[in-house]
XYZ file of C-alpha atoms in Angstrom:
110
model
C 0.000 0.000 0.000
C 1.419 3.377 -0.973
C 1.857 6.199 1.510
C -1.035 8.194 0.022
C -3.239 5.082 0.104
C -2.500 4.767 3.824
C -3.478 8.422 4.336
C -6.703 7.949 2.378
C -7.581 4.739 4.228
C -6.936 6.469 7.549
C -9.249 9.358 6.635
C -11.968 6.921 5.567
C -11.519 4.830 8.726
C -11.501 7.850 11.046
C -14.635 9.549 9.662
C -18.092 8.012 9.370
C -18.742 10.218 6.330
C -15.759 11.349 4.287
C -15.940 13.542 1.192
C -12.944 13.945 -1.090
C -13.674 17.126 -2.999
C -12.299 20.103 -4.855
C -12.241 22.947 -2.370
C -13.863 22.974 1.042
C -17.484 22.688 2.171
C -17.415 26.441 2.845
C -15.843 27.210 -0.550
C -16.291 24.401 -3.104
C -14.065 24.828 -6.151
C -16.254 22.986 -8.676
C -19.945 22.597 -9.313
C -19.952 18.859 -8.698
C -18.330 19.234 -5.278
C -20.733 22.083 -4.506
C -23.714 19.895 -5.394
C -22.648 17.071 -3.060
C -21.947 19.546 -0.236
C -25.386 21.096 -0.760
C -27.085 17.695 -0.574
C -25.182 16.591 2.534
C -25.847 19.915 4.246
C -29.546 19.756 3.321
C -29.793 16.290 4.875
C -27.962 17.434 8.006
C -25.071 15.024 7.570
C -21.975 15.569 9.691
C -19.018 14.865 7.468
C -15.335 15.464 7.066
C -13.697 16.504 3.844
C -10.342 16.579 2.134
C -9.459 19.184 -0.491
C -7.735 17.351 -3.336
C -6.615 20.667 -4.847
C -4.166 21.138 -1.962
C -2.311 17.892 -2.640
C -1.621 16.484 -6.106
C -0.746 13.089 -4.604
C -4.147 12.979 -2.905
C -5.907 14.119 -6.072
C -4.418 11.268 -8.098
C -4.297 8.820 -5.218
C -8.028 8.917 -4.463
C -8.824 8.106 -8.081
C -6.557 5.069 -7.955
C -7.726 4.093 -4.447
C -11.375 3.913 -5.487
C -10.826 3.044 -9.147
C -13.160 5.974 -9.853
C -11.989 8.681 -12.285
C -13.790 11.739 -10.962
C -13.974 13.917 -7.864
C -15.903 14.389 -5.583
C -16.001 10.970 -3.976
C -18.181 10.125 -0.990
C -17.442 7.385 1.533
C -19.869 6.320 4.259
C -18.755 3.967 7.036
C -15.750 2.911 5.014
C -17.683 2.141 1.829
C -17.407 4.069 -1.418
C -20.839 5.459 -2.291
C -19.963 7.296 -5.485
C -19.447 10.646 -7.096
C -21.748 13.566 -7.731
C -24.005 11.818 -10.253
C -24.642 8.841 -7.975
C -25.177 10.985 -4.856
C -27.511 13.316 -6.772
C -29.461 10.403 -8.256
C -29.838 8.718 -4.869
C -31.031 12.032 -3.399
C -33.525 12.689 -6.206
C -34.869 9.115 -6.015
C -35.380 9.449 -2.261
C -32.782 6.743 -1.555
C -29.994 8.775 0.033
C -31.656 9.725 3.336
C -32.794 6.132 4.098
C -29.327 4.847 3.187
C -27.640 7.378 5.471
C -30.145 6.567 8.240
C -29.410 2.850 7.870
C -25.727 3.676 8.345
C -26.515 5.710 11.470
C -25.145 8.971 10.113
C -28.462 10.831 9.748
C -31.257 10.819 12.266
C -34.706 9.754 11.184
C -36.839 12.752 10.340
C -39.701 13.549 12.641
């Protein structure tokens, strides 16, 4: 396992919800990252993030780690969920909230 793979695995292991994105949740640097942040914030998800623009090794490493070519990438409880298109589709189909609830990272709505 490469050094960057160890860093990525550690971030995924240490955070129930981990978003690898361009920019930060407060200042996303691409529309796709902004869309995922908006969805997670709307659902009230507590998550950690890593800005791939700050580290070229991370930017390339996460693509190789997940075998997924695009960023953002969302991990929940150690499992790769997907990128913007998958997260958006799950949200629009009403599948994302129940999935996140089943993982214990979003409370059931009243």
